[in-house]
Amino acid sequence: MKIGITCYPTYGGSGVVATELGLALAALGHQVHFISYAIPHRLNKFFENVFFHEVELSTYPLFEHSLYDLALTSKMLEVIDFEELDLMHVHYAIPHAVSAYLARQVLRRTNKNLKFITTLHGTDITLVGLEPSFMPLVKFSIEESDGVTTVSRFLKEKTLTNYNIEKDIEVIYNFIDIEKFKPNQSDLFRKHIAPNGEKVLVHTSNFRIVKRVTDTIRVLEKVKKEVPAKLVLVGDGPDRSECERLARELDIHKDVVFLGKQDGLTEILNAADIFLMPSQSESFGLSALEAMACGVPVVSSSVGGLPELNIHNETGYIAEIGDIDRMAKYVIELLTNEKRYKSFSKNSRERAVKNFDKNLIVPKYVAYYEKILKS
Ligand code: GMT
């Protein structure tokens, strides 16, 4: 197949999933054309069957705000025409599904048929999509998509109920490269971060308020009263300054390591004992899956799709949003019970391998593409 993929290229898990999916499809022999305003950051070298088309934004004195949605539509039309795409697969509803819809309508004028599939990832449904100015368009573009997938059962339910939609939605879970994200014995990074044998808690995110990163610092404060521990925070975003401030206020800043944005995630995860995900909203939790694949148990909140990923008392623990005491209690319990820790660590890796391996999930997308193309 010749597939066009549009995603947010530089920010967040939806872009990671879209890029890894495109690369996996290309490795299977499909031709993949990424269409976006910047090159997705995991497309950092030459890959056979992968092409990138940059959406250029024209400036004109009248256009005080950039017309990205329209420029994206035009670029889609150009690529669909020149490259004879079979299908567009857009990730994140706003504005990508709307642009794909527009492209399809334009093509209908010339009797050309284009199918487009929308994958919903999270806040496009649970947060920003609900804003009154976006809601009608999100509903419309979902209803008009030839196929719709969500990354969890939770997100499917939310889509149907929040937008009052009646449509077949396919749940296709996020996936992981289990050969890349795997346990390894190298302890170089751990020695650097925790030179005195402290336990290591890790959190990675884009530091948006919705991630509740400050909770990880409050959890560390409580854990440290029982077990010597460090907290490694990976990523950057709006809430980082508040986190830095809080670590100082609680006088634990020497034990909180802010690494900023990092590419070498597997080394960091392999130095971790526990992964923390205290989010206020999380449709799936891709970074928790990355940790699990490295054999790191997860202590998370109970929101959204997290219980579909992190199984309470098996791969980690789940607590109510903001219940710092309980999260800290769970962390201490795991860090002080070696037998339980080992079994949770093994279960985490096994769950990632059995349920979320790229080689299991990518064929589900291929089968879905074929189904939609035939419909
Ligand atoms: O919806 C978002 O906040 C953006 C999106 C992203 O680009 O990071 O995140 C969502 O998609 C990820 C990949 O499918 C999921 O793993 C995240 O759980 C989800 N984020 C939220 O639901 C907050």
Short mmCIF file of C-alpha atoms and ligand atoms in Angstrom, two decimals:
data_model
loop_
_atom_site.label_atom_id
_atom_site.label_comp_id
_atom_site.label_asym_id
_atom_site.label_seq_id
_atom_site.Cartn_x
_atom_site.Cartn_y
_atom_site.Cartn_z
CA MET A 1 0.00 0.00 0.00
CA LYS A 2 0.95 3.62 -0.36
CA ILE A 3 0.02 5.32 2.87
CA GLY A 4 0.10 8.99 3.88
CA ILE A 5 0.61 9.68 7.59
CA THR A 6 0.01 13.01 9.29
CA CYS A 7 0.93 13.58 12.92
CA TYR A 8 2.40 16.12 15.31
CA PRO A 9 6.07 15.58 14.59
CA THR A 10 7.94 16.88 17.60
CA TYR A 11 5.73 16.73 20.63
CA GLY A 12 4.11 13.91 22.55
CA GLY A 13 3.26 10.25 22.28
CA SER A 14 0.86 10.49 19.34
CA GLY A 15 3.75 11.53 17.07
CA VAL A 16 5.91 8.73 18.44
CA VAL A 17 3.21 6.13 17.76
CA ALA A 18 2.56 7.51 14.25
CA THR A 19 6.26 7.55 13.38
CA GLU A 20 6.97 4.08 14.75
CA LEU A 21 3.91 2.78 12.90
CA GLY A 22 5.10 4.37 9.64
CA LEU A 23 8.57 2.88 10.07
CA ALA A 24 7.14 -0.56 10.81
CA LEU A 25 4.85 -0.37 7.76
CA ALA A 26 7.81 0.67 5.59
CA ALA A 27 9.82 -2.28 6.91
CA LEU A 28 6.95 -4.53 5.79
CA GLY A 29 7.33 -3.14 2.25
CA HIS A 30 4.58 -0.50 2.24
CA GLN A 31 5.42 2.97 0.97
CA VAL A 32 4.94 5.60 3.66
CA HIS A 33 4.66 9.34 3.12
CA PHE A 34 4.79 11.53 6.22
CA ILE A 35 3.10 14.90 5.75
CA SER A 36 3.68 17.45 8.49
CA TYR A 37 5.25 20.82 9.31
CA ALA A 38 8.51 19.28 10.52
CA ILE A 39 10.27 15.97 10.23
CA PRO A 40 9.12 13.59 13.00
CA HIS A 41 12.04 13.37 15.38
CA ARG A 42 12.39 9.60 15.17
CA LEU A 43 12.94 9.86 11.38
CA ASN A 44 16.52 10.74 12.14
CA LYS A 45 18.16 8.77 9.32
CA PHE A 46 17.43 7.25 5.94
CA PHE A 47 14.76 4.54 5.94
CA GLU A 48 13.81 2.61 2.83
CA ASN A 49 10.20 3.26 1.67
CA VAL A 50 9.86 6.35 3.86
CA PHE A 51 9.35 9.84 2.45
CA PHE A 52 8.77 13.16 4.16
CA HIS A 53 6.75 16.07 2.73
CA GLU A 54 7.00 19.34 4.59
CA VAL A 55 3.95 21.57 4.86
CA GLU A 56 5.13 25.07 4.06
CA LEU A 57 3.34 27.97 5.63
CA SER A 58 2.95 30.97 3.41
CA THR A 59 3.06 34.39 4.99
CA TYR A 60 0.90 37.21 3.77
CA PRO A 61 0.19 40.50 5.52
CA LEU A 62 -3.51 39.69 5.76
CA PHE A 63 -2.88 36.35 7.48
CA GLU A 64 -2.17 37.38 11.03
CA HIS A 65 -2.44 33.73 12.05
CA SER A 66 -0.95 30.89 10.12
CA LEU A 67 -3.35 28.88 7.96
CA TYR A 68 -1.81 25.51 8.81
CA ASP A 69 -4.97 23.43 8.35
CA LEU A 70 -5.38 24.70 4.80
CA ALA A 71 -1.70 24.41 3.93
CA LEU A 72 -1.82 20.83 5.25
CA THR A 73 -4.86 20.05 3.10
CA SER A 74 -3.11 21.40 0.01
CA LYS A 75 0.01 19.35 0.75
CA MET A 76 -2.12 16.25 1.29
CA LEU A 77 -3.79 16.83 -2.11
CA GLU A 78 -0.43 17.24 -3.80
CA VAL A 79 1.07 14.09 -2.27
CA ILE A 80 -2.09 12.02 -2.84
CA ASP A 81 -2.02 13.04 -6.49
CA PHE A 82 1.72 12.77 -7.27
CA GLU A 83 2.37 9.66 -5.19
CA GLU A 84 -0.99 7.99 -5.88
CA LEU A 85 -1.68 7.25 -2.22
CA ASP A 86 -4.21 4.56 -1.35
CA LEU A 87 -5.01 5.93 2.07
CA MET A 88 -4.39 8.77 4.53
CA HIS A 89 -3.92 7.91 8.19
CA VAL A 90 -4.10 10.95 10.45
CA HIS A 91 -3.14 10.94 14.12
CA TYR A 92 -4.88 13.35 16.56
CA ALA A 93 -8.22 14.73 15.41
CA ILE A 94 -7.48 18.44 15.43
CA PRO A 95 -6.83 19.68 12.80
CA HIS A 96 -5.57 16.59 10.97
CA ALA A 97 -8.92 14.82 10.50
CA VAL A 98 -10.51 18.05 9.30
CA SER A 99 -7.75 18.60 6.72
CA ALA A 100 -8.07 14.99 5.50
CA TYR A 101 -11.84 15.41 5.21
CA LEU A 102 -11.36 18.56 3.12
CA ALA A 103 -8.82 16.80 0.88
CA ARG A 104 -11.26 13.94 0.33
CA GLN A 105 -14.04 16.37 -0.63
CA VAL A 106 -11.80 18.18 -3.11
CA LEU A 107 -10.80 14.87 -4.72
CA ARG A 108 -14.44 13.80 -5.07
CA ARG A 109 -14.92 16.67 -7.51
CA THR A 110 -12.54 14.89 -9.87
CA ASN A 111 -14.09 11.49 -9.19
CA LYS A 112 -11.08 10.38 -7.21
CA ASN A 113 -11.73 8.35 -4.14
CA LEU A 114 -9.59 8.76 -1.04
CA LYS A 115 -10.19 6.94 2.23
CA PHE A 116 -8.90 8.40 5.47
CA ILE A 117 -8.52 6.86 8.88
CA THR A 118 -8.30 8.88 12.08
CA THR A 119 -6.53 7.60 15.17
CA LEU A 120 -7.63 9.37 18.34
CA HIS A 121 -4.92 9.60 20.98
CA GLY A 122 -6.14 11.41 24.06
CA THR A 123 -6.64 15.08 24.71
CA ASP A 124 -8.04 15.53 21.20
CA ILE A 125 -11.08 13.80 22.77
CA THR A 126 -10.81 14.35 26.51
CA LEU A 127 -9.62 17.95 26.74
CA VAL A 128 -9.08 20.30 23.82
CA GLY A 129 -11.68 18.60 21.62
CA LEU A 130 -14.35 19.39 24.21
CA GLU A 131 -13.81 23.13 23.96
CA PRO A 132 -17.01 24.59 22.51
CA SER A 133 -15.14 26.08 19.56
CA PHE A 134 -13.72 22.70 18.53
CA MET A 135 -16.41 20.25 19.59
CA PRO A 136 -18.66 20.38 16.50
CA LEU A 137 -15.68 19.97 14.16
CA VAL A 138 -14.19 17.10 16.16
CA LYS A 139 -17.54 15.29 16.14
CA PHE A 140 -18.00 15.96 12.44
CA SER A 141 -14.52 14.85 11.42
CA ILE A 142 -14.83 11.64 13.43
CA GLU A 143 -18.21 10.86 11.94
CA GLU A 144 -16.88 11.57 8.45
CA SER A 145 -13.69 9.50 8.81
CA ASP A 146 -13.79 6.29 6.79
CA GLY A 147 -12.28 4.51 9.77
CA VAL A 148 -11.57 5.51 13.36
CA THR A 149 -9.27 3.86 15.88
CA THR A 150 -8.56 4.66 19.50
CA VAL A 151 -5.58 3.63 21.60
CA SER A 152 -7.68 2.22 24.47
CA ARG A 153 -11.18 1.01 25.29
CA PHE A 154 -11.52 3.95 27.63
CA LEU A 155 -10.92 6.41 24.78
CA LYS A 156 -13.43 4.63 22.55
CA GLU A 157 -16.11 4.96 25.25
CA LYS A 158 -15.25 8.62 25.82
CA THR A 159 -15.45 9.34 22.09
CA LEU A 160 -18.88 7.74 21.74
CA THR A 161 -20.37 9.33 24.86
CA ASN A 162 -18.69 12.77 24.91
CA TYR A 163 -19.57 13.49 21.30
CA ASN A 164 -22.77 11.49 21.08
CA ILE A 165 -21.41 9.49 18.17
CA GLU A 166 -22.68 6.21 16.78
CA LYS A 167 -19.88 4.68 14.81
CA ASP A 168 -17.76 1.55 14.68
CA ILE A 169 -14.53 2.40 16.39
CA GLU A 170 -11.65 -0.06 16.45
CA VAL A 171 -9.47 -0.19 19.55
CA ILE A 172 -5.85 -0.74 18.57
CA TYR A 173 -3.54 -0.44 21.55
CA ASN A 174 -0.23 1.36 21.37
CA PHE A 175 2.82 -0.79 20.82
CA ILE A 176 6.48 -1.02 21.64
CA ASP A 177 9.65 -2.34 20.04
CA ILE A 178 10.45 -5.04 22.59
CA GLU A 179 13.95 -5.47 21.18
CA LYS A 180 14.77 -1.83 21.75
CA PHE A 181 12.98 -1.43 25.08
CA LYS A 182 14.24 -4.39 27.08
CA PRO A 183 15.95 -5.02 30.40
CA ASN A 184 19.72 -4.75 30.31
CA GLN A 185 22.30 -5.15 33.00
CA SER A 186 24.39 -2.03 32.35
CA ASP A 187 24.49 0.02 35.56
CA LEU A 188 26.55 2.95 34.32
CA PHE A 189 23.72 5.47 34.45
CA ARG A 190 22.47 4.15 37.80
CA LYS A 191 25.95 4.59 39.33
CA HIS A 192 25.98 8.14 38.11
CA ILE A 193 22.51 9.03 39.40
CA ALA A 194 22.52 7.01 42.61
CA PRO A 195 26.17 6.58 43.60
CA ASN A 196 25.33 5.41 47.12
CA GLY A 197 22.96 2.66 46.05
CA GLU A 198 19.79 4.75 46.43
CA LYS A 199 16.64 3.46 44.74
CA VAL A 200 15.67 5.29 41.55
CA LEU A 201 12.18 6.54 40.66
CA VAL A 202 11.66 7.79 37.11
CA HIS A 203 9.00 9.86 35.38
CA THR A 204 9.04 10.99 31.76
CA SER A 205 6.54 13.38 30.21
CA ASN A 206 6.03 16.72 28.52
CA PHE A 207 5.44 18.40 31.89
CA ARG A 208 1.94 19.57 31.11
CA ILE A 209 -0.34 20.24 34.10
CA VAL A 210 -2.38 17.17 33.14
CA LYS A 211 0.66 14.97 33.98
CA ARG A 212 0.76 16.13 37.64
CA VAL A 213 4.56 15.94 37.71
CA THR A 214 4.61 17.75 41.06
CA ASP A 215 2.99 14.64 42.58
CA THR A 216 6.15 12.66 41.76
CA ILE A 217 8.18 15.10 43.89
CA ARG A 218 5.74 14.82 46.79
CA VAL A 219 5.88 11.02 46.48
CA LEU A 220 9.69 11.13 46.64
CA GLU A 221 9.55 13.26 49.78
CA LYS A 222 7.49 10.57 51.53
CA VAL A 223 9.46 7.63 50.14
CA LYS A 224 12.76 9.14 51.28
CA LYS A 225 11.58 8.97 54.89
CA GLU A 226 11.72 5.15 54.63
CA VAL A 227 14.07 4.32 51.75
CA PRO A 228 17.02 6.33 50.35
CA ALA A 229 15.87 7.29 46.87
CA LYS A 230 16.40 9.61 43.92
CA LEU A 231 13.86 10.89 41.41
CA VAL A 232 14.84 11.29 37.76
CA LEU A 233 12.56 13.56 35.72
CA VAL A 234 12.89 13.34 31.96
CA GLY A 235 11.30 15.86 29.60
CA ASP A 236 10.38 19.49 29.68
CA GLY A 237 7.31 21.68 29.47
CA PRO A 238 5.12 24.26 31.20
CA ASP A 239 5.17 22.68 34.68
CA ARG A 240 8.93 22.24 34.95
CA SER A 241 9.64 25.51 36.78
CA GLU A 242 6.98 24.70 39.37
CA CYS A 243 8.58 21.28 39.88
CA GLU A 244 12.02 22.83 40.34
CA ARG A 245 10.52 25.28 42.84
CA LEU A 246 8.68 22.57 44.77
CA ALA A 247 11.78 20.36 45.03
CA ARG A 248 13.59 23.31 46.61
CA GLU A 249 10.70 24.20 48.90
CA LEU A 250 10.60 20.61 50.19
CA ASP A 251 14.40 20.69 50.46
CA ILE A 252 14.84 17.57 48.38
CA HIS A 253 16.25 19.24 45.26
CA LYS A 254 19.55 17.38 45.62
CA ASP A 255 17.64 14.13 45.14
CA VAL A 256 15.61 15.26 42.14
CA VAL A 257 17.50 15.11 38.85
CA PHE A 258 15.98 17.12 35.99
CA LEU A 259 17.41 15.68 32.77
CA GLY A 260 15.29 17.70 30.32
CA LYS A 261 14.48 16.17 26.94
CA GLN A 262 16.46 13.00 26.29
CA ASP A 263 16.80 10.51 23.47
CA GLY A 264 18.54 7.74 25.40
CA LEU A 265 15.42 6.58 27.20
CA THR A 266 16.30 2.91 27.39
CA GLU A 267 19.47 3.58 29.43
CA ILE A 268 17.53 5.77 31.82
CA LEU A 269 14.66 3.29 32.21
CA ASN A 270 17.13 0.52 32.83
CA ALA A 271 18.52 2.47 35.76
CA ALA A 272 15.04 2.79 37.27
CA ASP A 273 13.39 0.78 40.03
CA ILE A 274 9.91 2.27 39.70
CA PHE A 275 8.17 4.35 37.04
CA LEU A 276 5.70 6.97 38.31
CA MET A 277 2.70 8.13 36.28
CA PRO A 278 0.34 10.19 38.48
CA SER A 279 -1.56 11.76 35.53
CA GLN A 280 -4.90 13.47 35.81
CA SER A 281 -5.86 12.19 32.36
CA GLU A 282 -4.14 9.49 30.30
CA SER A 283 -5.77 7.63 27.47
CA PHE A 284 -3.04 4.97 27.33
CA GLY A 285 0.32 5.94 28.87
CA LEU A 286 2.95 5.06 26.26
CA SER A 287 5.86 6.05 28.51
CA ALA A 288 4.62 3.65 31.20
CA LEU A 289 4.63 0.89 28.56
CA GLU A 290 8.23 1.78 27.65
CA ALA A 291 9.17 1.34 31.31
CA MET A 292 7.27 -1.94 31.63
CA ALA A 293 9.03 -3.33 28.56
CA CYS A 294 12.32 -2.65 30.38
CA GLY A 295 10.99 -4.61 33.38
CA VAL A 296 10.20 -1.55 35.50
CA PRO A 297 6.99 -1.76 37.59
CA VAL A 298 4.66 1.22 37.39
CA VAL A 299 2.88 3.12 40.17
CA SER A 300 0.19 5.15 38.45
CA SER A 301 -3.10 6.90 38.94
CA SER A 302 -6.29 5.08 38.03
CA VAL A 303 -7.42 7.40 35.26
CA GLY A 304 -8.36 6.75 31.66
CA GLY A 305 -6.74 3.81 29.92
CA LEU A 306 -4.05 3.28 32.58
CA PRO A 307 -5.83 0.29 34.19
CA GLU A 308 -5.88 -1.38 30.74
CA LEU A 309 -2.09 -1.18 30.73
CA ASN A 310 -0.89 -1.29 34.33
CA ILE A 311 -2.49 -4.21 36.15
CA HIS A 312 -2.94 -3.48 39.85
CA ASN A 313 -0.98 -5.85 42.07
CA GLU A 314 0.60 -7.56 39.07
CA THR A 315 2.67 -5.11 37.00
CA GLY A 316 2.51 -2.31 39.56
CA TYR A 317 -0.03 -0.43 41.62
CA ILE A 318 -2.83 1.98 40.91
CA ALA A 319 -4.08 4.77 43.19
CA GLU A 320 -6.66 7.56 42.95
CA ILE A 321 -5.54 10.81 41.30
CA GLY A 322 -3.62 12.92 43.79
CA ASP A 323 -3.45 10.23 46.47
CA ILE A 324 0.23 10.86 47.21
CA ASP A 325 0.18 8.91 50.48
CA ARG A 326 -1.04 5.76 48.79
CA MET A 327 1.37 6.09 45.86
CA ALA A 328 4.27 6.55 48.28
CA LYS A 329 3.07 3.57 50.33
CA TYR A 330 2.99 1.41 47.18
CA VAL A 331 6.46 2.56 46.15
CA ILE A 332 7.87 1.76 49.60
CA GLU A 333 6.15 -1.61 49.60
CA LEU A 334 7.74 -2.57 46.29
CA LEU A 335 11.17 -1.21 47.18
CA THR A 336 11.30 -3.12 50.45
CA ASN A 337 9.94 -6.47 49.29
CA GLU A 338 12.46 -8.02 46.92
CA LYS A 339 10.38 -11.07 46.08
CA ARG A 340 7.34 -9.02 45.13
CA TYR A 341 9.50 -6.53 43.25
CA LYS A 342 11.06 -9.27 41.13
CA SER A 343 7.70 -10.79 40.29
CA PHE A 344 6.20 -7.38 39.34
CA SER A 345 9.25 -6.62 37.21
CA LYS A 346 8.92 -9.96 35.39
CA ASN A 347 5.16 -9.48 34.95
CA SER A 348 5.70 -6.00 33.50
CA ARG A 349 8.09 -7.22 30.84
CA GLU A 350 5.87 -10.21 30.06
CA ARG A 351 2.77 -8.06 29.73
CA ALA A 352 4.56 -5.71 27.33
CA VAL A 353 5.82 -8.64 25.23
CA LYS A 354 2.54 -10.60 25.17
CA ASN A 355 0.15 -7.73 24.57
CA PHE A 356 1.91 -4.69 23.14
CA ASP A 357 4.71 -6.00 20.94
CA LYS A 358 5.02 -4.05 17.68
CA ASN A 359 4.90 -7.32 15.75
CA LEU A 360 1.45 -8.04 17.19
CA ILE A 361 -0.09 -4.60 16.88
CA VAL A 362 1.17 -3.33 13.51
CA PRO A 363 -0.56 -6.20 11.61
CA LYS A 364 -3.81 -5.05 13.26
CA TYR A 365 -3.39 -1.66 11.57
CA VAL A 366 -2.63 -3.35 8.24
CA ALA A 367 -5.76 -5.52 8.54
CA TYR A 368 -7.80 -2.45 9.45
CA TYR A 369 -6.45 -0.52 6.43
CA GLU A 370 -7.42 -3.43 4.17
CA LYS A 371 -10.89 -3.58 5.69
CA ILE A 372 -11.48 0.15 5.21
CA LEU A 373 -10.12 0.12 1.66
CA LYS A 374 -12.56 -2.68 0.78
CA SER A 375 -15.56 -1.00 2.42
O1 GMT B 1 -3.54 13.68 23.92
C1 GMT B 1 -2.47 14.17 24.26
O2 GMT B 1 -2.25 14.72 25.32
C2 GMT B 1 -1.36 14.14 23.31
C3 GMT B 1 -0.90 12.78 23.06
C4 GMT B 1 0.50 12.98 22.67
O3 GMT B 1 0.73 13.40 21.55
O4 GMT B 1 1.32 12.78 23.57
O5 GMT B 1 -0.91 11.89 24.18
C5 GMT B 1 -1.85 10.88 24.15
O6 GMT B 1 -1.42 9.92 23.21
C6 GMT B 1 -0.43 8.99 23.65
C7 GMT B 1 -0.12 8.06 22.48
O7 GMT B 1 -1.26 7.38 22.05
C8 GMT B 1 -0.94 8.24 24.86
O8 GMT B 1 0.02 7.29 25.29
C9 GMT B 1 -1.20 9.26 25.99
O9 GMT B 1 -1.77 8.57 27.07
C10 GMT B 1 -2.15 10.32 25.53
N1 GMT B 1 -2.15 11.41 26.52
C11 GMT B 1 -3.24 11.71 27.26
O10 GMT B 1 -4.29 11.09 27.16
C12 GMT B 1 -3.07 12.83 28.22
#
